[in-house]
CSV table of C-alpha atoms and ligand atoms in Angstrom, one decimal:
chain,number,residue,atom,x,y,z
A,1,UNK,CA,125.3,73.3,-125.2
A,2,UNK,CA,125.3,69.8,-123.9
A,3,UNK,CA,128.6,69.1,-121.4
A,4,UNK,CA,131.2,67.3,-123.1
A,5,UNK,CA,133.1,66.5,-120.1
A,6,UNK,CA,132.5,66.3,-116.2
A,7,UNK,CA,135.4,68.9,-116.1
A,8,UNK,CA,133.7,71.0,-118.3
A,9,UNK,CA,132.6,73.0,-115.2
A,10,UNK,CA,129.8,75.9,-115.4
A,11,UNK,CA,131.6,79.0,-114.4
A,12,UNK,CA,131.9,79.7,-110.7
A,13,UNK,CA,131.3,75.9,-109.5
A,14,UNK,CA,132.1,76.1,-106.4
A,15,UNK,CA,134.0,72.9,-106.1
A,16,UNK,CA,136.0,73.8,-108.9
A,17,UNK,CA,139.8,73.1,-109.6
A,18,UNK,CA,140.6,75.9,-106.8
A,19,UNK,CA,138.7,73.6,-104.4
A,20,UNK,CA,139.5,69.7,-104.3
A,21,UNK,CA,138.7,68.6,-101.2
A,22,UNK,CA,139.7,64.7,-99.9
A,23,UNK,CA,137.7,62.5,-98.8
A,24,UNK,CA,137.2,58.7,-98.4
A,25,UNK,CA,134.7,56.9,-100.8
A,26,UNK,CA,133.6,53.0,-102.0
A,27,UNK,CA,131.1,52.3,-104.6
A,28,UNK,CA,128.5,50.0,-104.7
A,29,UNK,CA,130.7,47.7,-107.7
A,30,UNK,CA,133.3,47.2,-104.5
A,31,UNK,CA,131.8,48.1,-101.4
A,32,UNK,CA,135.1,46.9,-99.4
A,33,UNK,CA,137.6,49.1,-101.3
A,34,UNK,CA,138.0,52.3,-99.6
A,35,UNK,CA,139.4,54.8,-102.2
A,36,UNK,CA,141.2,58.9,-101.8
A,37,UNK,CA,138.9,60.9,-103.7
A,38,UNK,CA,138.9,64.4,-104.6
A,39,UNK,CA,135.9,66.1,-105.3
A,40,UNK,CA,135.5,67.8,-108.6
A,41,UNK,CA,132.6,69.7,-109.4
A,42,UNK,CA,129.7,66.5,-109.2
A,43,UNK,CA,132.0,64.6,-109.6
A,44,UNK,CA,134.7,62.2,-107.1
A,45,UNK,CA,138.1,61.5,-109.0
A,46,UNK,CA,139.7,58.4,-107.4
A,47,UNK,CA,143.0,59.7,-106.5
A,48,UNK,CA,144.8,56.5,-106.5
A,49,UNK,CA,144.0,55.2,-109.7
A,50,UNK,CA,144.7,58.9,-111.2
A,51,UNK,CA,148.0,58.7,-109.4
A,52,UNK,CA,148.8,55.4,-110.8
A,53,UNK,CA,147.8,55.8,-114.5
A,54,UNK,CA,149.5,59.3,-114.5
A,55,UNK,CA,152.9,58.9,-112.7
A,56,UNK,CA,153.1,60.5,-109.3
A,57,UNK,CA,155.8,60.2,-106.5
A,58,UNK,CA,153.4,60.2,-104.4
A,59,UNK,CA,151.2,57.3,-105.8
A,60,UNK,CA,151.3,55.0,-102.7
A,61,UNK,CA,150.0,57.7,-100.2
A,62,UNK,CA,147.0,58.0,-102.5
A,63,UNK,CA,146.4,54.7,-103.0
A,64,UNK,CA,146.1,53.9,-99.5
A,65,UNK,CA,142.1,53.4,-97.7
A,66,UNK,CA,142.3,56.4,-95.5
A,67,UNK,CA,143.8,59.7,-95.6
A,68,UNK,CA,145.9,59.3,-92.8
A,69,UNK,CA,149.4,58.3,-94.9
A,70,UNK,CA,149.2,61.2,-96.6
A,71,UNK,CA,148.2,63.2,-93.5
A,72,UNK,CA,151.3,62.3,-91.9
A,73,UNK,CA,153.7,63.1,-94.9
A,74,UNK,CA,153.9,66.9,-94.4
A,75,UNK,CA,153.4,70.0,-95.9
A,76,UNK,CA,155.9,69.5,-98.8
A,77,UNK,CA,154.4,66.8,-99.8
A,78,UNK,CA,150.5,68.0,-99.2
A,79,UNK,CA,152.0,71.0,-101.2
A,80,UNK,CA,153.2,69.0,-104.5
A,81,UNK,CA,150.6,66.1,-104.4
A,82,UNK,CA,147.8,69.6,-104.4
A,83,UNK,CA,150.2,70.4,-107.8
A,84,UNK,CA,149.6,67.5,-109.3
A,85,UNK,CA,145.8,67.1,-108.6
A,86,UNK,CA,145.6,70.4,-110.3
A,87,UNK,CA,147.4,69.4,-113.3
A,88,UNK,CA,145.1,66.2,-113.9
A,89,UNK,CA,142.0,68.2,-113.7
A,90,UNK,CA,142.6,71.1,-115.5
A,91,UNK,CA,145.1,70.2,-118.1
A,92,UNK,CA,143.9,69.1,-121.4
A,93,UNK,CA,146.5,66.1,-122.2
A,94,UNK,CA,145.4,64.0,-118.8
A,95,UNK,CA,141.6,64.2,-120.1
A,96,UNK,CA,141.4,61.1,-121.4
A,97,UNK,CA,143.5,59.5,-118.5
A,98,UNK,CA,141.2,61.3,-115.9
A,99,UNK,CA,137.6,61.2,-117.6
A,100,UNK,CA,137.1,57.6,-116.9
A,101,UNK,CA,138.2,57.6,-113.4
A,102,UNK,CA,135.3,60.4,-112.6
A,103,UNK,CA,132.7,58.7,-110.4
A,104,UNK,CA,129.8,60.6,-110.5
A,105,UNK,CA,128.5,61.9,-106.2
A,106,UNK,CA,125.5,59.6,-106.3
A,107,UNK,CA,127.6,56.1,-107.2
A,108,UNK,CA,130.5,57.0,-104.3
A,109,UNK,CA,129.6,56.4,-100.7
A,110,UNK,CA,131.4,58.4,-98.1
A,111,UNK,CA,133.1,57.3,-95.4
A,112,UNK,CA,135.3,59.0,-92.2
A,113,UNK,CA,138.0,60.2,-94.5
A,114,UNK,CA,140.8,59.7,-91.4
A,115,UNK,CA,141.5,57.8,-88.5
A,116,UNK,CA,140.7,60.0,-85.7
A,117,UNK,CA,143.2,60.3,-82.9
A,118,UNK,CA,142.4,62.5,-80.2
A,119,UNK,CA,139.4,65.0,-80.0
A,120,UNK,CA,139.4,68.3,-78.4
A,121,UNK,CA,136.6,70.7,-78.4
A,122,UNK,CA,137.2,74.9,-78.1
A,123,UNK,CA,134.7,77.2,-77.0
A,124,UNK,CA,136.2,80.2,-79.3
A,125,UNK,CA,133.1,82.1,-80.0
A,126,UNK,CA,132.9,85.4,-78.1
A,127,UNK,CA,129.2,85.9,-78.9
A,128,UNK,CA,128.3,82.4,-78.0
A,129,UNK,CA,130.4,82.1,-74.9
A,130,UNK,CA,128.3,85.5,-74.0
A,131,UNK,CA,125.1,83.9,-74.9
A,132,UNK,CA,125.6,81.4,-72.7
A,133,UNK,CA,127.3,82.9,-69.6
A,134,UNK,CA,124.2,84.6,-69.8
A,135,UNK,CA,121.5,82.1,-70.3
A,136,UNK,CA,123.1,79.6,-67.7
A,137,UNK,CA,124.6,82.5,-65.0
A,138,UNK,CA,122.2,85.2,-65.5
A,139,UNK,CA,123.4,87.0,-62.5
A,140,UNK,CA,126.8,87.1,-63.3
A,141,UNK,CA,129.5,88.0,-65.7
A,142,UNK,CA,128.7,86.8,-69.0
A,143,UNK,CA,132.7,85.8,-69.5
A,144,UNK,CA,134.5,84.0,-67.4
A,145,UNK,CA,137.7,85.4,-65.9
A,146,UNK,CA,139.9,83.4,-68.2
A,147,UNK,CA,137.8,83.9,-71.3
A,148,UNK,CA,140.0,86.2,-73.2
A,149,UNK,CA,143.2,85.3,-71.8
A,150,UNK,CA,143.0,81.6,-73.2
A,151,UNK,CA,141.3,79.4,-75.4
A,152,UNK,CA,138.6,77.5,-73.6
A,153,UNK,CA,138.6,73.7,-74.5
A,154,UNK,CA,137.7,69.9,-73.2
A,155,UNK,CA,138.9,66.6,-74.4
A,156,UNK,CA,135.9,64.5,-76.1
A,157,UNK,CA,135.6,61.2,-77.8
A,158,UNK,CA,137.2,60.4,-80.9
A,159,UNK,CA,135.5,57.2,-81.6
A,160,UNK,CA,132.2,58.7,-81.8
A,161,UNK,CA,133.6,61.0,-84.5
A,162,UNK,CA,130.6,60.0,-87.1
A,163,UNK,CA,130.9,61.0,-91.0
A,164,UNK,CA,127.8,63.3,-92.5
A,165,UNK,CA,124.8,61.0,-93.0
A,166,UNK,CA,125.4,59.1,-89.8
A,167,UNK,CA,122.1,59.0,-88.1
A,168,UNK,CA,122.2,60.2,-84.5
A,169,UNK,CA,120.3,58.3,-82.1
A,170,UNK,CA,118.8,60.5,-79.0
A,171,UNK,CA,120.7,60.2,-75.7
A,172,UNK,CA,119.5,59.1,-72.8
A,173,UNK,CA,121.0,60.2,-69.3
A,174,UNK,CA,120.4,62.0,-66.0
A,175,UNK,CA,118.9,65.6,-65.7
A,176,UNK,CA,117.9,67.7,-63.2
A,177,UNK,CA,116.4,71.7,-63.7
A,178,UNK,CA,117.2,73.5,-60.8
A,179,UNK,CA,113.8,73.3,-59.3
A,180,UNK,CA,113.2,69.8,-59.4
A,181,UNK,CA,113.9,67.7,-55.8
A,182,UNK,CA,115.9,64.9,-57.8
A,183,UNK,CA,117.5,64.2,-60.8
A,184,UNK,CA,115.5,61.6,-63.2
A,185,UNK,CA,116.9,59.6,-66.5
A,186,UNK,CA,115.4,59.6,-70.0
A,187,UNK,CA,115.7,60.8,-73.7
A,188,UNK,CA,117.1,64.0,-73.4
A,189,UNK,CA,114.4,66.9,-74.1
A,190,UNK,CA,116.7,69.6,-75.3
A,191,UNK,CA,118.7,67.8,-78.0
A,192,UNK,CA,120.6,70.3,-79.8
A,193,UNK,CA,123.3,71.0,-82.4
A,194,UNK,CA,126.5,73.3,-82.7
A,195,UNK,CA,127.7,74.7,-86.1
A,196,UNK,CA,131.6,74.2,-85.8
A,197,UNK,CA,134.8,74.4,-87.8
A,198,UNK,CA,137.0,71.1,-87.5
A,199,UNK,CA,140.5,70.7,-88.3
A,200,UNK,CA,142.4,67.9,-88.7
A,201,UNK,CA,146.3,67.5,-87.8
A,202,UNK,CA,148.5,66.0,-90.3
A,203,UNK,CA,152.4,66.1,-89.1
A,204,UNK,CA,152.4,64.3,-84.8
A,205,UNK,CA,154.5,67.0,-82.7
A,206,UNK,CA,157.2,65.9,-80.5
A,207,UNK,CA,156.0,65.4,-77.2
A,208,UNK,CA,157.4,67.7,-74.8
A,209,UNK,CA,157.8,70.4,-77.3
A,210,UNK,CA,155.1,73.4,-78.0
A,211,UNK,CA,153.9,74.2,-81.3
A,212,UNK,CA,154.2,78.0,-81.6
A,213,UNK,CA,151.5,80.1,-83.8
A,214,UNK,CA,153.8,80.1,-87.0
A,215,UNK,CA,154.2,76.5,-87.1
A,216,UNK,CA,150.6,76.2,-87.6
A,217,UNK,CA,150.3,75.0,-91.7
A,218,UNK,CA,153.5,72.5,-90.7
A,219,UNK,CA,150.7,70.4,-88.7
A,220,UNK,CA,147.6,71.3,-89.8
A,221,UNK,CA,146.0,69.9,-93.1
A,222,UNK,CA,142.5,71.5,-93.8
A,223,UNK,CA,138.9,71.8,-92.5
A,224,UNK,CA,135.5,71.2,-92.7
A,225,UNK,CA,132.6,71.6,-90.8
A,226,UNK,CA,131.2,69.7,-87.7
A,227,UNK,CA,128.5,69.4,-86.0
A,228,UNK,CA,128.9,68.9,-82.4
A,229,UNK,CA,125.5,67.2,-80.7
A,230,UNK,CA,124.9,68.7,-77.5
A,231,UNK,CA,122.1,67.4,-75.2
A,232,UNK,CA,121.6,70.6,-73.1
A,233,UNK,CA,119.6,69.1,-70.3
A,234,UNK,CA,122.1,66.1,-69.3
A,235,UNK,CA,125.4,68.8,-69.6
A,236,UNK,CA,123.7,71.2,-67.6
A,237,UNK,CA,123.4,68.7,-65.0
A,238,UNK,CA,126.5,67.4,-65.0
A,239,UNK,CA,129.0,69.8,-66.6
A,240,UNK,CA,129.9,71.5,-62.8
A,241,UNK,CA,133.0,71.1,-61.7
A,242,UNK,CA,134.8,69.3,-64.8
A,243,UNK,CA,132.8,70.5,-67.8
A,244,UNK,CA,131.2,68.6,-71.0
A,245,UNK,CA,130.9,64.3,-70.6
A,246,UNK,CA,128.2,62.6,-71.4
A,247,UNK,CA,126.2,65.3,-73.2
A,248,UNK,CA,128.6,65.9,-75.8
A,249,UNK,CA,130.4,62.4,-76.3
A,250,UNK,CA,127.2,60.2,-78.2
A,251,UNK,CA,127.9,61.5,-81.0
A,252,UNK,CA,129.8,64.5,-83.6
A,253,UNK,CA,129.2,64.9,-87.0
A,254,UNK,CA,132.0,65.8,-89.5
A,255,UNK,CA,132.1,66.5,-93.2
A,256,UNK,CA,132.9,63.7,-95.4
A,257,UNK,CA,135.1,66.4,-97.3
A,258,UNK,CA,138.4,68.3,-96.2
A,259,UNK,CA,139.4,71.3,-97.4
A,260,UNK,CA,143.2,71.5,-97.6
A,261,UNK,CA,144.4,74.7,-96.1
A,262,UNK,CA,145.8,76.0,-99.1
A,263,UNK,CA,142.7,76.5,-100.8
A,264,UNK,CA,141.6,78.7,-97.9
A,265,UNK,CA,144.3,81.7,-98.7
A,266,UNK,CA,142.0,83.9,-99.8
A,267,UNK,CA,139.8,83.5,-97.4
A,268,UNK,CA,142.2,84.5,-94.4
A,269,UNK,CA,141.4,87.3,-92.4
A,270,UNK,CA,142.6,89.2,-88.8
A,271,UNK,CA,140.5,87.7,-85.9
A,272,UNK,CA,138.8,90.5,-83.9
A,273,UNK,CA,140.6,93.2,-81.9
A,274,UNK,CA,142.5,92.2,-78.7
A,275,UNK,CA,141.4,93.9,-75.9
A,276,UNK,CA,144.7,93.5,-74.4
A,277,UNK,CA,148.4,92.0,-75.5
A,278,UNK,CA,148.1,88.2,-75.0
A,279,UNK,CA,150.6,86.3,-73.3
A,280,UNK,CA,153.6,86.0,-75.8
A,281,UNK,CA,153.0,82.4,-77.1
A,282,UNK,CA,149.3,83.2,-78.1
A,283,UNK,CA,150.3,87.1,-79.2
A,284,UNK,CA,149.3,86.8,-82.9
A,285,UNK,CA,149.3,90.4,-83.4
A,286,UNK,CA,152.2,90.1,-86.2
A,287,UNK,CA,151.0,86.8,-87.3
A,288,UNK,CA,149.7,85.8,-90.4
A,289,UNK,CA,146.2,86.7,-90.3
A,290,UNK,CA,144.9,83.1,-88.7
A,291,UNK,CA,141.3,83.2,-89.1
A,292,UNK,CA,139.1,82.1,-92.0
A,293,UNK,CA,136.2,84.1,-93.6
A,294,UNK,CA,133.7,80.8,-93.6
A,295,UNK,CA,129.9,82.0,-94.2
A,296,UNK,CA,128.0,79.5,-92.3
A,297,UNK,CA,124.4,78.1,-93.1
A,298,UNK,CA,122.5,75.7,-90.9
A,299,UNK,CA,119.2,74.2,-92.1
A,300,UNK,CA,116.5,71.8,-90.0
A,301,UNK,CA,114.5,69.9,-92.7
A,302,UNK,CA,115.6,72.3,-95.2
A,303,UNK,CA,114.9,75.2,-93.5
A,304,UNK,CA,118.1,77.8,-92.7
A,305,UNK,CA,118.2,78.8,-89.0
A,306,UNK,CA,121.4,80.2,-89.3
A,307,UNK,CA,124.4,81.9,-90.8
A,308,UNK,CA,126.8,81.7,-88.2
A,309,UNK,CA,130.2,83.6,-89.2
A,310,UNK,CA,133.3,81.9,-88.6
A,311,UNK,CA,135.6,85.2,-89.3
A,312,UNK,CA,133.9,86.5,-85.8
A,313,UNK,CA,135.6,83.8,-83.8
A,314,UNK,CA,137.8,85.4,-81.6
A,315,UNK,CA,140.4,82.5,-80.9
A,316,UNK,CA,142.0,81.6,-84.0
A,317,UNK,CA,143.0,77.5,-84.6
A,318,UNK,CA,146.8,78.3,-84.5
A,319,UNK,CA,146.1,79.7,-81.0
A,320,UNK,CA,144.4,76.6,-80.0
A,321,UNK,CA,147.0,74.7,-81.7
A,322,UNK,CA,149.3,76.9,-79.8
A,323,UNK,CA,147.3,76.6,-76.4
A,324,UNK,CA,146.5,72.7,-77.0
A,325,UNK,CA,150.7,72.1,-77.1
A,326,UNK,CA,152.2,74.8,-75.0
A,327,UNK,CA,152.2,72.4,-71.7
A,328,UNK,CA,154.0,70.3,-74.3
A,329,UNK,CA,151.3,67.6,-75.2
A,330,UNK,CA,151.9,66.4,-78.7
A,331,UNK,CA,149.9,66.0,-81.6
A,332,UNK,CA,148.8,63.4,-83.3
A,333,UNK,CA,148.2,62.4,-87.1
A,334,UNK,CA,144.3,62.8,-87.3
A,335,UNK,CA,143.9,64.6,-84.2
A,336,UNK,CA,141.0,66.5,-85.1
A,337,UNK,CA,139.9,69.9,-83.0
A,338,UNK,CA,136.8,71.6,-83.2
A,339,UNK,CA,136.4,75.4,-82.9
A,340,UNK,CA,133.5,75.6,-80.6
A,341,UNK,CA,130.4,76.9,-81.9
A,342,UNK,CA,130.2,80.1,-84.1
A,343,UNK,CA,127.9,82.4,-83.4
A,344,UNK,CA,127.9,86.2,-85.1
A,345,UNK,CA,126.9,88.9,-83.2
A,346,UNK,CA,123.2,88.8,-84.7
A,347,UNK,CA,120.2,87.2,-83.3
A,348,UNK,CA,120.6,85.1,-86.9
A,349,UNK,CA,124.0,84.2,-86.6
A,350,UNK,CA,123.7,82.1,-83.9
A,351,UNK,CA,125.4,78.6,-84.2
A,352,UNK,CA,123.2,76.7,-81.7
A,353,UNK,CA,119.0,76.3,-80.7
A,354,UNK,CA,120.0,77.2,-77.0
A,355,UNK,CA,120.7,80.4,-78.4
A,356,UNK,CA,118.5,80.9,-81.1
A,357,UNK,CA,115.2,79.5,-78.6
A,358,UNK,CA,117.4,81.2,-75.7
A,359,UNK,CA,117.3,78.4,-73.9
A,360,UNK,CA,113.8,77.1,-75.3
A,361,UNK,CA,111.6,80.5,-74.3
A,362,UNK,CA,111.8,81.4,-78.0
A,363,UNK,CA,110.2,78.6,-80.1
A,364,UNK,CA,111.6,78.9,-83.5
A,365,UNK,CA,108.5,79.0,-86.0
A,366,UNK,CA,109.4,76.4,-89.3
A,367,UNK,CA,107.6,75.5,-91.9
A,368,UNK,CA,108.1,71.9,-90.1
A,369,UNK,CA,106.3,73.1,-87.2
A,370,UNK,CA,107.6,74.8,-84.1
A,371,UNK,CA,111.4,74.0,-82.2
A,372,UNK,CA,113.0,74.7,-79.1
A,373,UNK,CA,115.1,72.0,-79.4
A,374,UNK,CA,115.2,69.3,-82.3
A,375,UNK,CA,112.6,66.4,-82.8
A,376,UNK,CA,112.8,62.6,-83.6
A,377,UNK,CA,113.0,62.8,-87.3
A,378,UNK,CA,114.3,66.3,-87.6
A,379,UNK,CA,117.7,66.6,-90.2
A,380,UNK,CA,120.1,69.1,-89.3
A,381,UNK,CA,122.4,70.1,-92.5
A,382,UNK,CA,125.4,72.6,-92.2
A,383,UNK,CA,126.8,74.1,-95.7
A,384,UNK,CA,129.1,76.8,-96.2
A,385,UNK,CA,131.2,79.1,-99.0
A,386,UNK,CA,134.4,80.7,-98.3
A,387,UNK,CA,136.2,83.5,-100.9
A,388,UNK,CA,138.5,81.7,-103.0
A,389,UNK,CA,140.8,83.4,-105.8
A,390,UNK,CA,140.3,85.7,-108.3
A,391,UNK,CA,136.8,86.8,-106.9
A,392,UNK,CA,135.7,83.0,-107.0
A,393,UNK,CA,134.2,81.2,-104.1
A,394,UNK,CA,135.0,77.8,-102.9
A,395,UNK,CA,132.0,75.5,-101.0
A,396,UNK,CA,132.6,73.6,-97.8
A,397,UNK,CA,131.2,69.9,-97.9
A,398,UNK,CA,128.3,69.7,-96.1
A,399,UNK,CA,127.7,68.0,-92.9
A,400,UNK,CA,124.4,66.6,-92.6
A,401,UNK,CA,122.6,64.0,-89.9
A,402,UNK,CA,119.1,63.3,-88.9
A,403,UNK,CA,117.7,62.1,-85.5
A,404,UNK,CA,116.3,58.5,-84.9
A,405,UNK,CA,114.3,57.9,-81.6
A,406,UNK,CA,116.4,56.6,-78.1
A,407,UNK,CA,116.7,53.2,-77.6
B,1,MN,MN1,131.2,72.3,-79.1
């Protein structure tokens, strides 16, 4: 049978009504205006027009060009305007209100759905931080002393947040193998990715006062994925004694879609075992279960490499919410913070090519030819599916970019 209506959805879409991610979109009619939409099955409903032709108290935070209003209004809010969405999608009197305000995905070009703030980068992945401990310090412990008594993080560059599609151009920079008498500067030779969870802060926290685990869905609006670029040869080279600079900050790649938290509940799940009690403000041992069962799949050219899992991770984001603020920093209204890079414990489920080529010993055989680390041309695309109600599953957006030659 033919579909009547683009919210006729097959059964089981996985951007159904239990989904509706935001995002930021124009079309090609009016490149200039910036419109909220949610994503409906293939379909982007603008948000603002919806608001306005229906009735909503909360029409002006829609109708604004970023998401960053209705970041900054609060759960309350996120909570009723997520309502109402549902209602206009799903109920039969609003179809012929909402049908003509369905643009279909092809017409709606994406844009970076928030203002970032600040950026802030974990390293919450026991697996990976083991990986690496062990390809970078061989001959010592794979963990560092403070590994599972906080989380891990560095402060990177928001304004070289990029929204999927960006192109990435390669970095150039210093680097220096161990061996080698001095360092020398070019493209980087081991450009790599990292398959990450971002989340983005809606409610700013009062500077001077920590934001404890269970105040975690006051402040934080949803997620999506993001791709953190790493160029392995410049950080290894200059990451000793204050970490990740100029091999992280050229560019990272986030979804053009957030998830809203609260289409996530099913999807929440315990961390893994402690090994220990933490220190009282990151104890989440009676907590709401604060980590998400995200499947993870990362493809070059097409090609999976990966299905990291983010329900490994073993530092949740309320803990690195709760970490980030303890010292009393505040937080901002699109502050975003990635998780660090997930990797499971199987050789598969590793979220980065310095792991999967082990630090390019193992070249990675594709149907594209063989990688260590990724080539001019090569398109890196992250997808993933969480559980949703009812035995349904929700999708992530994808984050997707492909690399154009240095300069
Ligand atoms: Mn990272």
């Amino acid at each position: 049978m033919p579909q009547q209506s683009p919210l006729d959805l097959p059964e089981g879409d996985p951007f159904g009504p239990h989904n509706l991610p935001y995002g930021v979109f124009t079309t090609a009619a009016e490149p200039q205006r910036r419109r909220i939409g949610v994503r409906i099955g293939g379909h982007v409903l603008d948000a603002g027009a919806a608001a306005a032709a229906l009735g909503s108290a909360h029409a002006d935070l829609l109708a604004a060009p970023s998401l960053n209003p209705l970041l900054a209004a609060g759960r309350p809010v996120w909570t009723e305007v997520r309502a109402a969405l549902t209602a206009w999608v799903t109920e039969p009197a609003h179809r012929a209100a909402v049908e003509p305000l369905l643009v279909p995905l092809d017409e709606a070009v994406m844009h970076l759905p928030y203002e970032v703030a600040d950026y802030v980068d974990f390293y919450a992945s026991e697996h990976h931080a083991t990986n690496v401990g062990r390809i970078f310090r061989p001959d010592g412990e794979p963990l560092t002393p403070n590994w599972k008594h906080l989380p891990i993080g560095y402060h990177g560059r928001s304004g070289t947040l990029v929204v999927s599609g960006t192109d990435v151009v390669r970095p150039s920079g210093q680097r220096k193998a161990p061996a080698d008498p001095a360092p020398v500067f070019g493209p980087s030779i081991k450009l790599d990715i990292e398959a990450e969870v971002g989340f983005v802060v809606g409610t700013p926290s009062t500077m001077g006062t920590p934001v404890p685990l269970g105040a975690f869905e006051d402040h934080v609006f949803g997620l999506f994925l993001l791709n953190d670029w790493s160029a392995r040869d410049l950080q290894a080279w200059e990451y000793v004694p204050l970490g990740p600079f100029l091999g992280k900050s050229f560019a990272t790649s986030v979804s053009a879609w957030v998830t809203p938290l609260e289409a996530l509940d099913a999807a929440r799940t315990a961390p893994p075992a402690r090994d220990f009690p933490l220190l009282p403000y990151l104890d989440d041992a009676d907590a709401r279960p604060g980590g998400f069962d995200l499947r993870i799949s990362v493809a070059i050219n097409g090609e999976e490499v990966a299905a990291p899992p983010f329900a490994t991770m073993y530092w949740t984001a309320a803990q690195q919410v709760a970490h980030m603020t303890v010292n009393g920093a505040s937080l901002r209204t699109g502050d975003v913070f990635g998780s660090g890079t997930v990797s499971g414990p199987e050789t598969g489920q590793r979220g980065s090519l310095l792991e999967l080529t082990w630090n390019g010993r193992d070249a990675l055989e594709l149907a594209a030819g063989k990688r260590t680390f990724l080539e001019d041309g090569d398109e890196v695309t992250m997808t993933a599916w969480a559980p949703g109600p009812d035995g349904t599953r929700l999708a992530l957006g994808e984050v997707t970019g492909r690399i154009t030659p240095a300069v």
